[in-house]
Amino acid sequence: MLEASLELDHRLELDRIAQSILSSRQALAFTGAGISTESGIPDFRSPDGLWKRSAPTSFREFLNDPEIRARYWRRRRERYPELVDKLPNVGHQSLQQLIDAGTLDLVITQNIDGLHQKSGVDSGRIIELHGSSHQIRCLECRTLFPADSGEIDDQATIPDCPRCGGMLKEATISFGEPLIEEDLRRSLNLAEESDFVLVVGSSLTVNPASRVPLVAARTGATLAIINNEETPLDRYAEHIVQASAGASLSYLTRQVLAGVQDN
Ligand code: NAD
């Protein structure tokens, strides 16, 4: 059983996290690439992470260099079909169960893979701070196209917006590209309002996203971090579990749901 990999210390800490969730008024999850590695999607910074394979394209390079745009679209066409086939794992499913049981209010994710939606979480309860691979955005008229809408020319080396002819890009945030302001503002407001934040599978090194758990902790929320290595925000956390996201969330969810039944 997956949970058998958890040491006793981890279980005891997860029991305490379960109590914090049960006594919270508004609880948020903040997820990163580490929750999806168990679905077969590499993260950025682990030894076999994406950074070790190819350097990501910066926003400035994308805007300024047609050759880089052509490479960007070629890579997306190679990789996107693989991503579409990926399935949520027990970590995503556990968060979905916590939301279903009314013990978790919202997921703010840095992930672009759409697996929280695929696990059954209502999209109104998800903020995708770094956007989604499943959408294409026109950088001129800002129209969002679902990737499977059939509206984008699959044959063009660099496709143009079918509405205005403007420059298209996957609706994800590249390095150096500003976040969607409304998503960031909403996330920071929620961080201030919430009294519990659960971080799962994030190195918490990407700014400004990592301000979300930081602001929450600084405004009085209890911060819990489940990640298989240290993070720069560990010193603000009341609970730290250095273990696998899937096993930890599976155990945690069982404890929370048992607590809900008891009440
Ligand atoms: P990151 O790669 O910086 O950090 C991931 C963290 O998760 C690391 O600390 C790693 O040790 C840990 N981790 C990996 N597998 C784990 C597991 N099974 N259990 C527990 N911990 C595990 O990722 P980040 O903090 O999300 O920031 C990187 C950026 O990369 C984000 O902006 C995100 O948009 C993007 N990204 C997203 C995906 C995705 O959508 N799945 C994949 C790669 C990168």
Short mmCIF file of C-alpha atoms in Angstrom, two decimals, residues 1-6 32-44 46 48 83 85-95 111 113 115 200-202 226-229 241-251:
data_model
loop_
_atom_site.label_atom_id
_atom_site.label_comp_id
_atom_site.label_asym_id
_atom_site.label_seq_id
_atom_site.Cartn_x
_atom_site.Cartn_y
_atom_site.Cartn_z
CA MET A 1 0.00 0.00 0.00
CA LEU A 2 1.24 3.49 -0.94
CA GLU A 3 0.90 4.83 2.61
CA ALA A 4 3.23 2.07 3.92
CA SER A 5 6.15 4.19 2.63
CA LEU A 6 5.38 6.85 5.26
CA GLY A 32 3.38 22.70 -7.74
CA ALA A 33 4.93 20.36 -10.27
CA GLY A 34 5.77 17.83 -7.51
CA ILE A 35 2.12 16.76 -7.17
CA SER A 36 2.14 15.66 -10.82
CA THR A 37 5.45 13.74 -10.98
CA GLU A 38 3.56 10.63 -9.81
CA SER A 39 1.40 11.03 -12.94
CA GLY A 40 4.57 10.81 -15.04
CA ILE A 41 4.99 14.54 -15.67
CA PRO A 42 8.54 15.68 -14.80
CA ASP A 43 8.97 18.73 -12.56
CA PHE A 44 11.56 21.43 -13.24
CA SER A 46 14.44 17.31 -9.71
CA ASP A 48 15.43 14.20 -14.15
CA LEU A 83 0.36 15.64 -21.70
CA ASP A 85 -2.90 11.41 -22.01
CA LYS A 86 -1.71 11.97 -18.41
CA LEU A 87 -4.08 11.09 -15.60
CA PRO A 88 -4.53 12.50 -12.09
CA ASN A 89 -2.86 10.46 -9.34
CA VAL A 90 -3.87 9.75 -5.76
CA GLY A 91 -2.54 13.18 -4.71
CA HIS A 92 -4.92 15.06 -7.04
CA GLN A 93 -7.75 12.68 -6.13
CA SER A 94 -7.18 13.26 -2.41
CA LEU A 95 -7.42 17.03 -2.79
CA ASN A 111 0.79 23.64 -12.70
CA ASP A 113 -1.27 20.30 -16.78
CA LEU A 115 -4.88 17.48 -13.67
CA VAL A 200 2.14 20.30 -1.96
CA GLY A 201 5.05 19.53 -4.30
CA SER A 202 6.58 22.93 -4.83
CA ILE A 226 4.37 18.50 1.97
CA ASN A 227 7.42 18.30 -0.29
CA ASN A 228 10.18 15.74 -0.63
CA GLU A 229 12.92 18.32 -0.03
CA VAL A 241 6.32 16.54 5.88
CA GLN A 242 9.28 15.59 3.68
CA ALA A 243 7.71 12.66 1.86
CA SER A 244 5.90 11.68 -1.32
CA ALA A 245 2.90 13.84 -2.18
CA GLY A 246 0.69 10.88 -3.15
CA ALA A 247 1.24 8.78 -0.02
CA SER A 248 1.03 11.82 2.27
CA LEU A 249 -2.18 13.20 0.75
CA SER A 250 -3.80 9.78 0.71
CA TYR A 251 -3.09 9.30 4.45
#
